[in-house]
């Protein structure tokens, strides 16, 4: 009989059930995408790129995508950075990003054909690169390998980097595209208004830009310059294109006289008032008079006008900066030697040969010469009560440097963050310092010179000698220098204010941007630090040693202002030997030690002048024999080891120079924690004794000013393990020419070779 049950199926499937696909899905490949700013576009990219972390091993290399945009080169990876425990965050640039204007040289290498080529703009590359080396203006060397990347894609991205990092026109710099977005979209760009002066690292106080009449008028009133007035004769840049629209001149000079005299000055750069001493003496700067026939007559009239602006009608002291200071070409040559020493030479700081090589760069010698000459002019203003006129060929380089140094030494306002920023605006940006040419944004090497860096170096020397006199830290100065290499801020982008107006107006017309009543596009100001850093990172700008003009304290339940006068503060120095007070040293200490990296100089400020040697010598000896007044004049110590190399700026990428859990930052950390504990005590006292209305007046102390905070009043925690002498920077992957594994220096140097030298690169096809 037949069974009624259905037959069993005989087909057997060997495919997995569809349900299994849902249980174990294929992993999704994460796309590596760049973070772009408004106006930023990707022009080329290549995948499967390896970023080299060390020269002698690929163990720590990172894999990712290399992108070239119209603003930066960006390496995007999911791999964590090896051997690095800390990195401060720049909101404009990623950890592996390099701004195009920071690139100095682009080198391509082919290992198989043993070829290498320095790429320029619009050049062809006849071989497929296996490696790309980026030499940066801030001493970094960044290397990328293309072993697994497509050869054509690698070649295209190398050519794109070379092309976009060497623009031929100012309007090709990224700042123009970035700002253009603001005018097409009235809302803020990247959450921030591109215009304005910005506050001083979170202080809330705006930095005056000296673009308006009112800024100059306030500065006259602040310094008590009664014999001077704000002049608007150059409004619309009708007289000179390299002067600001508003500047200060002697009240006795009429506008008509200024127009007449302007033709005799180089660049029509008339005399500019810089600053006034409380004794009535003034600091003035001017270009040379080119009209030889009228030179003596006009020079006498200018000096007479300056004399009449002095309450005591004192004489005028003229200083020809071109004759007594190194020129910009000599400074550039010294910088190139310094850079080669820090980047390309076998590095061992304790080597006598290295120290003599540092001396031969003449960098520290030039720093000393600017400090010395500025201090001598401080003597003329402060002791002799005479006005000083700084004279220079065009009045746009050395005079910016010296005028700024003098004011920092004389005026404590310029030793605060906002004051220092206003000084740079007044004496550099608005006075026509040629940032575009001197920073070489358009690769015109014949005009390049690191004068602004040497100025920051000189300020660091003063900060190092008098840490309690400055509100800002050396991290602030280093990041300020780095900001000159970011093609976003109008502050460091142009040769003069007129160039900004002219170029941005032309750009606006080409892009159909309606400017209305504005004089050109408003570019972001570098002083708006919130554009680059978050609130906590900006606290690194604050110097925990700084003693302000007055400090609040609680006494009998009320807040009083304790003013640290000269007498008050000097009492803290009573236990110090007299020879160390305020930096004075014994006569025999004026002579440098054997094998010193400093040139053998005579005692500070001595035996240099005949007629006023005795009085000048007496002035400096008296000043150095007394305890320092942090809110008065400060003078540099110039002998022996007092002029140092700015290690945080120049050594931060050198692995061999790093001191783990050591260096200046460890003291910075301890003082920051101690300062925070003092603030916590003040707050506790207020809460215990003060009324509610008093608490409102002291609300500014409720928030910590320090980057490193105390965990409590009894915080005895040690130094964080991520601190090193390069903090907050890291050399890992940023000076890729040698091992970073921490072996002794002798092993680094025995047989260690430099990858490539910029001096010996052969341009081969």
XYZ file of C-alpha atoms in Angstrom:
765
model
C 0.000 0.000 0.000
C 1.018 3.534 -0.642
C 1.689 5.746 2.346
C -0.265 8.986 2.545
C 2.646 10.767 4.209
C 4.477 13.216 1.964
C 7.913 12.148 0.786
C 10.913 13.568 2.609
C 12.833 16.177 0.603
C 16.085 14.850 -0.780
C 17.615 18.251 -1.741
C 20.201 19.512 0.677
C 21.256 23.171 0.600
C 24.832 24.078 1.434
C 24.150 27.822 1.643
C 23.998 29.441 5.068
C 20.546 30.599 6.116
C 19.850 34.276 5.477
C 19.323 34.770 9.195
C 23.000 34.132 9.778
C 23.875 37.189 7.625
C 22.014 39.394 10.051
C 23.793 37.902 13.022
C 27.339 38.348 11.673
C 27.290 41.316 9.269
C 30.439 42.358 7.433
C 32.314 45.110 9.249
C 31.770 48.524 7.730
C 34.880 50.360 6.563
C 35.037 53.759 8.220
C 35.605 56.561 5.746
C 38.397 58.928 6.714
C 37.101 62.412 6.029
C 38.855 65.715 6.752
C 37.480 68.465 8.962
C 37.209 71.501 6.686
C 36.805 75.171 7.532
C 34.398 77.459 5.660
C 35.863 78.140 2.239
C 38.271 75.198 2.464
C 38.211 72.631 -0.352
C 40.128 69.399 -0.931
C 42.267 69.676 -4.069
C 43.885 66.226 -3.954
C 44.135 63.145 -1.758
C 45.729 59.715 -1.612
C 44.837 56.648 0.475
C 47.023 53.979 2.122
C 49.692 56.467 3.155
C 52.119 55.790 5.987
C 53.230 58.671 8.204
C 56.722 58.015 9.521
C 57.202 58.487 13.239
C 60.877 57.494 13.459
C 63.650 57.314 10.873
C 65.207 54.003 11.900
C 62.056 51.941 12.428
C 58.544 51.643 11.013
C 57.192 50.093 14.206
C 55.307 53.216 15.233
C 54.228 54.433 11.792
C 50.599 55.456 11.238
C 48.370 54.463 8.315
C 45.778 56.780 6.840
C 44.823 59.233 4.122
C 46.882 62.262 3.032
C 44.879 65.275 1.894
C 45.932 68.567 0.369
C 43.434 71.423 0.661
C 43.706 75.124 -0.148
C 44.592 75.723 3.526
C 46.656 72.795 4.803
C 47.975 69.305 4.311
C 46.123 66.913 6.558
C 46.901 63.335 7.491
C 43.777 61.496 8.668
C 44.125 58.290 10.627
C 42.283 56.135 13.129
C 45.547 54.968 14.664
C 46.414 56.514 18.034
C 49.638 58.484 18.244
C 52.278 56.211 19.833
C 54.418 57.198 22.805
C 52.434 60.398 23.318
C 50.408 61.087 26.452
C 49.394 64.688 25.806
C 48.591 67.010 22.939
C 46.988 70.410 23.141
C 44.163 70.916 20.670
C 44.165 73.612 18.015
C 40.627 74.163 16.744
C 41.856 75.145 13.273
C 44.438 72.411 12.776
C 44.396 68.705 13.551
C 47.186 66.808 15.251
C 48.786 65.868 11.915
C 48.001 69.058 9.968
C 50.490 71.551 8.537
C 49.308 74.936 7.198
C 50.448 75.538 3.630
C 52.103 78.823 4.624
C 54.217 76.917 7.176
C 55.786 74.740 4.460
C 59.287 75.785 3.460
C 60.332 72.974 1.136
C 58.648 70.001 -0.540
C 60.932 67.046 -1.350
C 59.945 63.895 -3.236
C 62.040 60.711 -3.185
C 62.083 57.509 -5.217
C 64.004 54.761 -3.410
C 64.178 52.390 -6.379
C 65.629 54.910 -8.830
C 67.601 56.635 -6.059
C 66.226 60.000 -7.115
C 65.073 63.022 -5.162
C 63.640 66.343 -6.220
C 62.781 69.632 -4.556
C 59.396 70.535 -5.980
C 58.484 74.069 -6.964
C 55.141 75.388 -8.234
C 53.998 74.231 -11.695
C 56.856 71.714 -11.968
C 56.652 68.248 -13.469
C 57.629 65.061 -11.677
C 59.057 62.384 -13.978
C 59.221 59.597 -11.418
C 56.670 58.048 -9.087
C 57.471 59.170 -5.529
C 57.815 56.591 -2.792
C 58.256 59.246 -0.121
C 57.253 62.856 0.543
C 59.256 64.992 2.974
C 57.877 68.318 4.200
C 60.371 70.806 5.674
C 58.457 73.346 7.755
C 59.314 76.921 8.722
C 58.853 76.086 12.408
C 61.693 73.480 12.270
C 59.456 70.423 11.812
C 60.262 67.652 9.310
C 57.254 65.498 8.388
C 57.627 62.331 6.272
C 55.040 60.255 4.395
C 55.561 56.908 2.621
C 53.585 55.748 -0.453
C 54.605 52.043 -0.496
C 50.974 50.836 -0.646
C 49.427 53.881 -2.322
C 48.612 54.252 -5.991
C 51.634 55.779 -7.758
C 49.643 58.265 -9.826
C 47.619 59.426 -6.821
C 50.820 59.867 -4.828
C 52.388 61.915 -7.621
C 49.318 64.150 -7.919
C 49.132 64.893 -4.200
C 52.860 65.769 -4.118
C 52.444 68.187 -7.007
C 49.364 69.687 -5.360
C 51.227 70.307 -2.101
C 54.091 71.981 -3.982
C 51.713 74.125 -6.027
C 49.372 75.314 -3.269
C 52.146 75.910 -0.727
C 53.856 78.384 -3.063
C 51.161 80.812 -4.256
C 52.120 83.626 -6.593
C 49.328 86.023 -5.650
C 48.183 87.367 -2.296
C 44.504 86.699 -3.011
C 45.266 82.976 -3.360
C 45.965 82.751 0.376
C 43.219 80.917 2.244
C 42.113 83.881 4.377
C 40.340 85.443 1.381
C 38.173 82.370 0.738
C 37.489 81.978 4.456
C 36.338 85.559 4.941
C 34.381 85.520 1.692
C 32.037 82.982 3.292
C 31.112 85.478 6.000
C 29.833 87.979 3.472
C 27.901 85.372 1.505
C 26.493 84.060 4.770
C 25.797 86.912 7.248
C 25.928 84.451 10.149
C 29.163 83.941 11.999
C 31.887 81.864 10.350
C 32.797 78.713 12.270
C 30.737 80.095 15.147
C 32.902 83.211 15.437
C 32.707 86.691 13.984
C 35.770 87.042 11.731
C 36.172 90.733 12.523
C 37.159 92.451 15.741
C 40.147 92.530 17.990
C 39.274 89.624 20.242
C 39.895 89.397 23.933
C 43.170 88.751 25.634
C 43.111 84.963 26.059
C 39.778 84.935 27.814
C 40.271 88.077 29.880
C 37.240 89.703 28.277
C 39.181 92.891 27.569
C 39.338 93.826 23.905
C 42.678 94.450 22.227
C 42.702 97.882 20.545
C 43.520 97.523 16.848
C 44.498 101.190 16.328
C 42.440 101.322 13.151
C 40.220 104.080 14.569
C 40.902 107.632 15.713
C 39.582 106.816 19.182
C 42.223 104.120 19.852
C 45.052 106.601 19.324
C 43.289 109.247 21.379
C 42.938 106.829 24.309
C 46.631 105.960 24.095
C 47.578 109.660 24.237
C 45.463 110.104 27.360
C 46.792 106.888 28.933
C 50.402 108.061 28.606
C 49.679 111.721 29.399
C 51.135 113.011 26.117
C 49.786 116.557 26.370
C 51.908 118.026 23.557
C 50.700 115.561 20.926
C 47.566 115.123 18.811
C 45.913 112.508 16.602
C 46.364 113.376 12.942
C 43.922 112.321 10.211
C 45.833 113.802 7.275
C 46.371 110.280 5.851
C 42.693 109.354 5.935
C 41.942 107.266 2.879
C 45.724 106.760 2.565
C 45.963 110.008 0.632
C 49.524 110.810 1.744
C 51.273 107.463 2.283
C 50.121 103.931 1.512
C 52.457 102.394 4.113
C 51.228 104.465 7.085
C 47.988 104.021 9.072
C 45.100 106.367 8.411
C 45.488 107.864 11.881
C 48.670 108.467 13.842
C 50.035 110.861 16.438
C 52.190 113.918 15.688
C 53.427 116.990 17.629
C 50.614 119.479 18.252
C 52.772 122.262 16.822
C 52.847 120.659 13.373
C 49.895 121.641 11.197
C 48.396 119.242 8.655
C 49.559 121.446 5.810
C 53.145 121.265 7.070
C 52.914 117.471 7.313
C 51.716 117.202 3.718
C 54.583 119.403 2.588
C 57.255 117.570 4.594
C 56.001 114.106 3.604
C 57.470 114.361 0.100
C 60.976 114.488 1.564
C 60.703 111.182 3.487
C 61.254 107.719 2.010
C 57.827 106.224 1.364
C 56.391 109.568 2.559
C 56.637 108.070 6.053
C 56.399 111.091 8.320
C 57.522 110.977 11.986
C 55.268 108.777 14.137
C 54.781 109.143 17.870
C 55.097 105.830 19.749
C 54.905 106.522 23.483
C 55.301 109.167 26.177
C 57.196 108.923 29.471
C 55.622 110.417 32.601
C 58.506 112.938 32.659
C 57.381 114.285 29.281
C 60.000 112.690 27.024
C 58.620 111.011 23.926
C 59.593 108.092 21.722
C 59.298 108.873 18.001
C 60.200 106.940 14.853
C 60.682 108.138 11.293
C 62.133 107.178 7.910
C 65.205 108.790 6.420
C 64.909 112.069 4.512
C 65.669 111.404 0.847
C 65.829 115.046 -0.247
C 69.488 115.857 0.376
C 69.062 119.586 -0.253
C 66.198 119.884 2.227
C 67.459 117.274 4.688
C 69.014 119.564 7.286
C 66.149 122.081 7.164
C 63.347 119.513 7.525
C 65.238 117.525 10.131
C 65.652 120.638 12.246
C 61.947 121.519 11.976
C 60.899 118.022 13.041
C 63.282 118.067 16.014
C 62.052 121.521 17.021
C 58.446 120.273 16.934
C 59.342 117.286 19.123
C 61.183 119.597 21.533
C 58.177 121.931 21.817
C 56.011 118.911 22.728
C 58.205 118.303 25.802
C 57.108 120.152 28.986
C 60.741 121.127 29.759
C 61.623 121.731 26.085
C 64.383 119.146 26.398
C 66.722 118.227 23.563
C 66.133 115.371 21.121
C 68.392 112.328 20.937
C 68.493 110.726 17.475
C 69.419 107.074 17.004
C 70.371 105.830 13.529
C 69.377 102.176 13.751
C 70.893 101.237 10.390
C 74.370 102.088 11.713
C 74.273 100.442 15.138
C 72.210 97.257 14.657
C 72.373 94.199 12.350
C 70.325 94.477 9.174
C 67.572 92.095 8.091
C 69.887 90.134 5.769
C 72.318 89.434 8.605
C 69.445 88.337 10.840
C 68.160 86.002 8.122
C 71.617 84.469 7.691
C 71.883 83.885 11.451
C 68.447 82.239 11.490
C 69.340 79.848 8.672
C 72.456 78.745 10.580
C 70.433 78.314 13.776
C 67.839 76.227 11.977
C 70.448 73.970 10.386
C 72.033 73.506 13.783
C 68.770 72.426 15.431
C 67.446 70.312 12.551
C 70.213 68.962 10.348
C 73.271 68.659 12.570
C 73.950 65.722 14.915
C 72.429 67.001 18.106
C 74.038 66.915 21.525
C 73.592 70.090 23.501
C 76.448 69.407 25.908
C 78.985 69.002 23.130
C 81.534 71.815 23.075
C 81.439 71.757 19.285
C 77.694 72.296 19.292
C 77.976 75.264 21.642
C 80.642 76.870 19.514
C 78.464 76.273 16.452
C 75.612 78.017 18.240
C 77.894 80.941 18.946
C 78.928 81.067 15.285
C 75.321 81.497 14.172
C 75.458 84.971 15.822
C 71.752 84.668 16.696
C 72.272 85.269 20.420
C 74.750 88.035 19.649
C 72.099 89.860 17.630
C 69.487 89.356 20.357
C 71.906 90.895 22.822
C 72.638 93.858 20.535
C 68.931 94.768 20.276
C 68.438 94.461 24.028
C 71.561 96.506 24.732
C 70.729 99.336 22.347
C 67.127 99.498 23.580
C 68.328 99.693 27.191
C 70.643 102.573 26.306
C 67.700 104.460 24.826
C 65.676 103.685 27.956
C 68.419 105.525 29.836
C 67.970 108.571 27.580
C 64.201 108.631 28.136
C 64.094 107.713 31.812
C 67.218 109.372 33.219
C 68.202 112.161 30.829
C 64.552 113.143 30.252
C 65.127 113.720 26.530
C 62.923 112.581 23.662
C 64.310 109.847 21.409
C 63.855 109.720 17.630
C 64.482 106.339 15.974
C 65.684 106.794 12.418
C 65.812 104.029 9.818
C 65.919 103.892 6.030
C 62.211 103.101 5.548
C 61.304 102.997 9.231
C 59.488 99.671 8.884
C 61.843 97.025 10.281
C 64.397 97.751 12.998
C 62.344 100.652 14.361
C 59.385 98.294 14.984
C 61.695 96.061 17.014
C 63.471 98.744 19.059
C 60.377 100.896 19.705
C 58.527 97.849 21.041
C 61.402 96.692 23.261
C 61.784 100.158 24.788
C 58.089 100.325 25.658
C 58.108 96.839 27.219
C 61.046 97.859 29.418
C 59.457 101.148 30.470
C 55.702 100.532 30.621
C 54.237 97.645 32.698
C 50.995 97.860 30.683
C 52.812 96.345 27.716
C 53.847 93.425 29.903
C 50.203 92.334 30.233
C 48.554 90.153 27.581
C 46.200 92.805 26.208
C 48.878 95.499 26.466
C 51.424 93.387 24.611
C 48.909 92.621 21.869
C 48.059 96.307 21.515
C 51.795 97.059 21.270
C 52.187 94.652 18.336
C 49.137 96.166 16.665
C 50.462 99.697 17.132
C 54.169 99.274 16.374
C 54.128 96.396 13.874
C 50.793 95.872 12.141
C 49.601 99.476 11.792
C 53.101 100.957 11.417
C 53.625 98.949 8.227
C 55.884 96.048 9.161
C 55.960 93.878 6.036
C 54.617 90.599 7.406
C 53.769 89.313 3.928
C 57.359 89.667 2.716
C 59.247 89.020 5.943
C 57.259 85.826 6.673
C 57.665 84.872 2.994
C 54.044 83.860 2.487
C 54.490 84.198 -1.283
C 57.951 82.563 -1.392
C 59.980 85.659 -2.215
C 63.114 84.584 -0.395
C 65.050 87.785 -1.065
C 62.733 89.707 1.288
C 62.419 87.098 4.051
C 63.732 87.863 7.542
C 62.685 86.534 10.982
C 62.774 89.948 12.666
C 59.464 89.379 14.462
C 60.731 86.051 15.824
C 63.879 87.741 17.129
C 61.663 90.327 18.825
C 59.673 87.558 20.540
C 62.980 85.931 21.480
C 64.122 89.207 23.095
C 60.848 89.426 25.024
C 61.417 85.846 26.178
C 64.859 86.853 27.477
C 63.199 89.533 29.640
C 60.488 87.080 30.719
C 63.161 84.562 31.697
C 65.002 87.174 33.770
C 61.909 88.772 35.355
C 59.137 86.138 35.353
C 56.983 88.014 37.871
C 56.844 91.108 35.657
C 54.938 89.502 32.744
C 51.348 88.330 32.634
C 51.945 85.993 29.677
C 53.973 82.776 29.499
C 56.556 81.480 27.062
C 53.888 79.142 25.673
C 51.943 82.250 24.668
C 54.987 83.684 22.864
C 55.644 80.380 21.063
C 52.046 80.005 19.898
C 52.026 83.650 18.821
C 55.015 82.907 16.590
C 53.255 79.805 15.206
C 50.220 81.951 14.383
C 52.279 84.007 11.933
C 52.425 80.824 9.811
C 48.632 80.369 9.599
C 47.199 82.064 6.514
C 43.913 82.928 8.168
C 44.578 85.989 10.306
C 44.716 89.402 8.721
C 47.056 90.443 11.529
C 50.109 88.776 9.950
C 49.035 88.606 6.313
C 49.808 92.019 4.833
C 52.652 94.497 4.431
C 50.521 97.441 5.578
C 46.878 98.370 6.316
C 46.445 99.891 2.861
C 47.376 96.602 1.198
C 44.647 94.843 3.181
C 42.041 97.377 2.066
C 43.153 97.380 -1.577
C 43.510 93.633 -2.017
C 40.356 92.705 -0.124
C 38.321 95.280 -2.040
C 39.513 93.833 -5.341
C 38.667 90.343 -4.088
C 35.190 91.473 -2.990
C 34.495 92.947 -6.419
C 35.624 89.754 -8.167
C 33.332 87.669 -5.908
C 30.358 90.080 -6.042
C 30.585 90.767 -2.308
C 28.789 93.911 -1.159
C 31.002 95.788 1.299
C 28.689 98.688 2.052
C 30.533 101.299 4.138
C 33.321 98.903 5.144
C 36.881 99.627 4.047
C 37.730 96.234 2.635
C 37.002 92.802 4.079
C 37.285 92.234 7.821
C 39.731 89.413 8.417
C 39.914 87.409 11.658
C 42.257 88.875 14.241
C 44.877 86.611 15.763
C 44.004 88.170 19.136
C 40.683 86.314 19.099
C 42.312 83.246 20.620
C 38.958 81.454 20.962
C 39.233 80.818 17.230
C 42.237 78.560 17.848
C 41.910 77.221 21.401
C 39.335 76.213 23.950
C 38.957 77.942 27.311
C 41.202 75.544 29.216
C 44.040 75.547 26.671
C 44.054 79.353 26.646
C 44.941 79.264 30.345
C 48.392 78.072 29.291
C 48.975 81.682 28.197
C 48.861 82.886 31.817
C 52.081 83.149 33.788
C 51.568 81.876 37.371
C 54.557 83.952 38.579
C 52.947 87.223 37.488
C 52.325 89.801 40.198
C 49.681 92.245 39.043
C 49.392 95.884 39.973
C 47.192 94.975 42.911
C 45.963 91.741 44.435
C 42.676 91.357 46.338
C 42.815 90.026 49.863
C 40.329 89.574 52.696
C 40.828 91.441 55.955
C 38.217 91.584 58.729
C 35.528 90.374 56.382
C 36.160 92.952 53.666
C 38.107 92.797 50.457
C 41.006 95.213 50.224
C 43.491 95.867 47.480
C 47.049 95.167 48.559
C 49.338 97.210 46.343
C 52.777 95.746 45.948
C 54.924 98.822 46.018
C 58.647 98.781 45.461
C 59.273 98.728 49.198
C 56.775 95.941 49.821
C 58.151 93.683 47.164
C 61.829 94.286 47.887
C 61.403 92.850 51.386
C 61.203 89.390 49.833
C 64.762 89.797 48.611
C 66.410 90.469 51.962
C 67.642 86.928 52.327
C 69.322 86.947 48.924
C 73.029 87.799 48.702
C 73.582 91.387 47.530
C 75.397 90.223 44.399
C 72.235 88.479 43.179
C 69.693 91.195 43.889
C 67.948 92.248 40.685
C 70.562 90.510 38.596
C 73.640 92.534 39.536
C 76.825 90.509 39.307
C 80.336 91.010 40.558
C 82.911 92.698 38.346
C 84.788 89.477 37.676
C 81.542 87.808 36.589
C 81.275 90.191 33.672
C 83.877 88.089 31.878
C 82.464 84.988 30.175
C 83.470 81.539 31.244
C 85.897 79.482 29.237
C 84.243 77.928 26.178
C 81.208 80.138 26.735
C 78.750 80.247 23.868
C 78.654 84.010 24.300
C 81.106 86.234 22.502
C 83.701 87.825 24.809
C 82.177 91.190 25.572
C 83.132 93.977 27.892
C 80.964 94.711 30.944
C 77.350 95.602 30.276
C 76.828 99.088 28.900
C 80.395 100.114 29.916
C 83.178 101.709 27.890
C 80.880 102.247 24.912
C 80.485 106.012 24.862
C 82.826 108.827 25.803
C 80.726 111.854 26.720
C 77.991 110.095 28.696
C 79.748 106.907 29.741
C 79.983 107.937 33.376
C 76.342 108.987 33.761
C 75.023 106.000 31.821
C 77.227 103.625 33.790
C 76.037 105.187 37.018
C 72.383 104.847 35.959
C 72.718 101.129 35.236
C 74.796 100.415 38.328
C 72.258 102.147 40.560
C 69.372 100.323 38.912
C 70.985 96.895 39.241
C 71.988 97.557 42.852
C 68.355 97.966 43.955
C 65.551 95.392 44.173
C 63.409 95.351 41.064
C 60.160 97.277 40.838
C 58.002 94.931 38.785
C 55.712 97.807 37.808
C 58.469 100.173 36.828
C 61.490 100.013 34.546
C 63.103 96.639 33.855
C 66.506 96.341 32.207
C 68.078 93.271 30.592
C 71.059 91.424 31.996
C 73.417 90.893 29.094
C 76.570 89.265 30.385
C 77.713 85.659 30.350
C 74.926 83.109 30.570
C 72.078 85.591 30.971
C 71.297 85.527 27.245
C 70.022 82.012 26.580
C 68.675 79.971 23.722
C 64.877 79.853 23.697
C 64.588 76.084 23.984
C 60.827 75.697 23.964
C 60.642 77.432 20.588
C 63.714 75.946 18.898
C 64.076 72.526 20.596
C 60.449 71.450 20.986
C 60.641 69.027 18.030
C 64.094 67.606 18.893
C 63.605 64.210 20.611
C 67.119 64.143 22.068
C 66.583 67.490 23.783
C 63.465 66.423 25.671
C 63.506 65.983 29.432
C 60.684 63.729 30.567
C 59.120 64.952 33.821
C 61.638 67.772 33.815
C 62.463 71.172 32.434
C 60.895 74.541 33.133
C 57.349 73.151 32.922
C 57.718 71.252 36.204
C 58.245 74.514 38.103
C 55.400 76.042 36.075
C 53.158 73.180 37.214
C 54.078 73.556 40.899
C 53.565 77.328 40.927
C 50.247 76.971 39.057
C 48.933 74.501 41.645
C 50.139 76.740 44.474
C 48.485 79.797 42.893
C 45.255 77.851 42.499
C 45.377 76.849 46.172
C 45.823 80.507 47.168
C 42.783 81.399 45.047
C 40.828 78.599 46.744
C 41.802 79.962 50.169
C 40.664 83.456 49.173
C 37.358 82.049 48.001
C 36.907 80.099 51.237
C 37.623 83.230 53.272
C 35.072 85.192 51.278
C 32.439 82.542 51.782
C 33.155 82.494 55.490
C 33.400 86.229 56.214
C 32.023 88.234 53.330
C 28.517 89.468 52.679
C 26.615 88.503 49.562
C 27.216 91.873 47.944
C 30.915 91.530 48.550
C 30.880 88.088 47.031
C 29.447 89.553 43.860
C 32.360 91.979 43.632
C 34.849 89.141 43.936
C 33.180 86.744 41.511
C 36.171 86.899 39.185
C 38.149 84.725 41.625
C 35.564 81.952 41.645
C 37.008 80.551 38.447
C 40.540 79.224 38.307
C 43.016 81.207 36.230
C 45.467 78.324 36.025
C 45.773 75.492 33.520
C 47.060 73.142 36.251
C 44.560 73.096 39.110
C 44.835 71.871 42.669
C 42.629 68.984 43.768
C 42.264 70.613 47.153
C 44.017 72.725 49.735
C 46.129 69.740 50.763
C 47.014 68.649 47.239
C 50.529 67.186 47.295
C 50.288 65.356 43.983
C 53.510 64.950 42.024
C 54.339 66.052 38.521
C 51.993 64.542 35.875
C 53.743 61.866 33.835
C 52.855 63.538 30.510
C 54.955 66.624 31.239
C 58.224 67.128 29.425
C 60.446 70.063 28.558
C 58.586 70.461 25.233
C 55.123 70.753 26.821
C 52.553 71.515 25.388
C 54.214 70.425 22.131
C 55.408 66.953 21.200
C 58.374 65.941 19.015
C 56.790 62.600 18.113
C 56.464 62.470 14.335
C 57.384 66.155 13.980
C 61.151 65.900 13.479
C 61.385 62.611 11.691
C 65.103 62.232 11.195
C 66.185 59.967 14.044
C 65.052 57.430 16.641
C 62.805 58.512 19.490
C 63.110 55.402 21.636
C 64.951 57.110 24.459
C 68.343 55.415 24.168
C 71.432 57.288 25.419
C 72.707 60.186 23.350
C 75.894 58.302 22.485
C 73.827 55.656 20.708
C 71.880 58.322 18.871
C 75.036 59.864 17.546
C 77.157 56.824 16.794
C 76.343 56.009 13.198
C 73.103 58.013 13.161
C 72.657 59.717 9.805
C 70.512 62.604 8.710
C 67.811 61.624 6.280
C 68.157 64.581 3.952
C 69.956 67.891 4.191
C 68.326 70.927 2.629
C 71.816 72.134 1.712
C 72.812 69.057 -0.313
C 69.556 68.119 -2.010
C 70.120 67.408 -5.678
C 67.352 68.428 -8.037
C 67.151 65.354 -10.190
C 64.491 64.412 -12.627
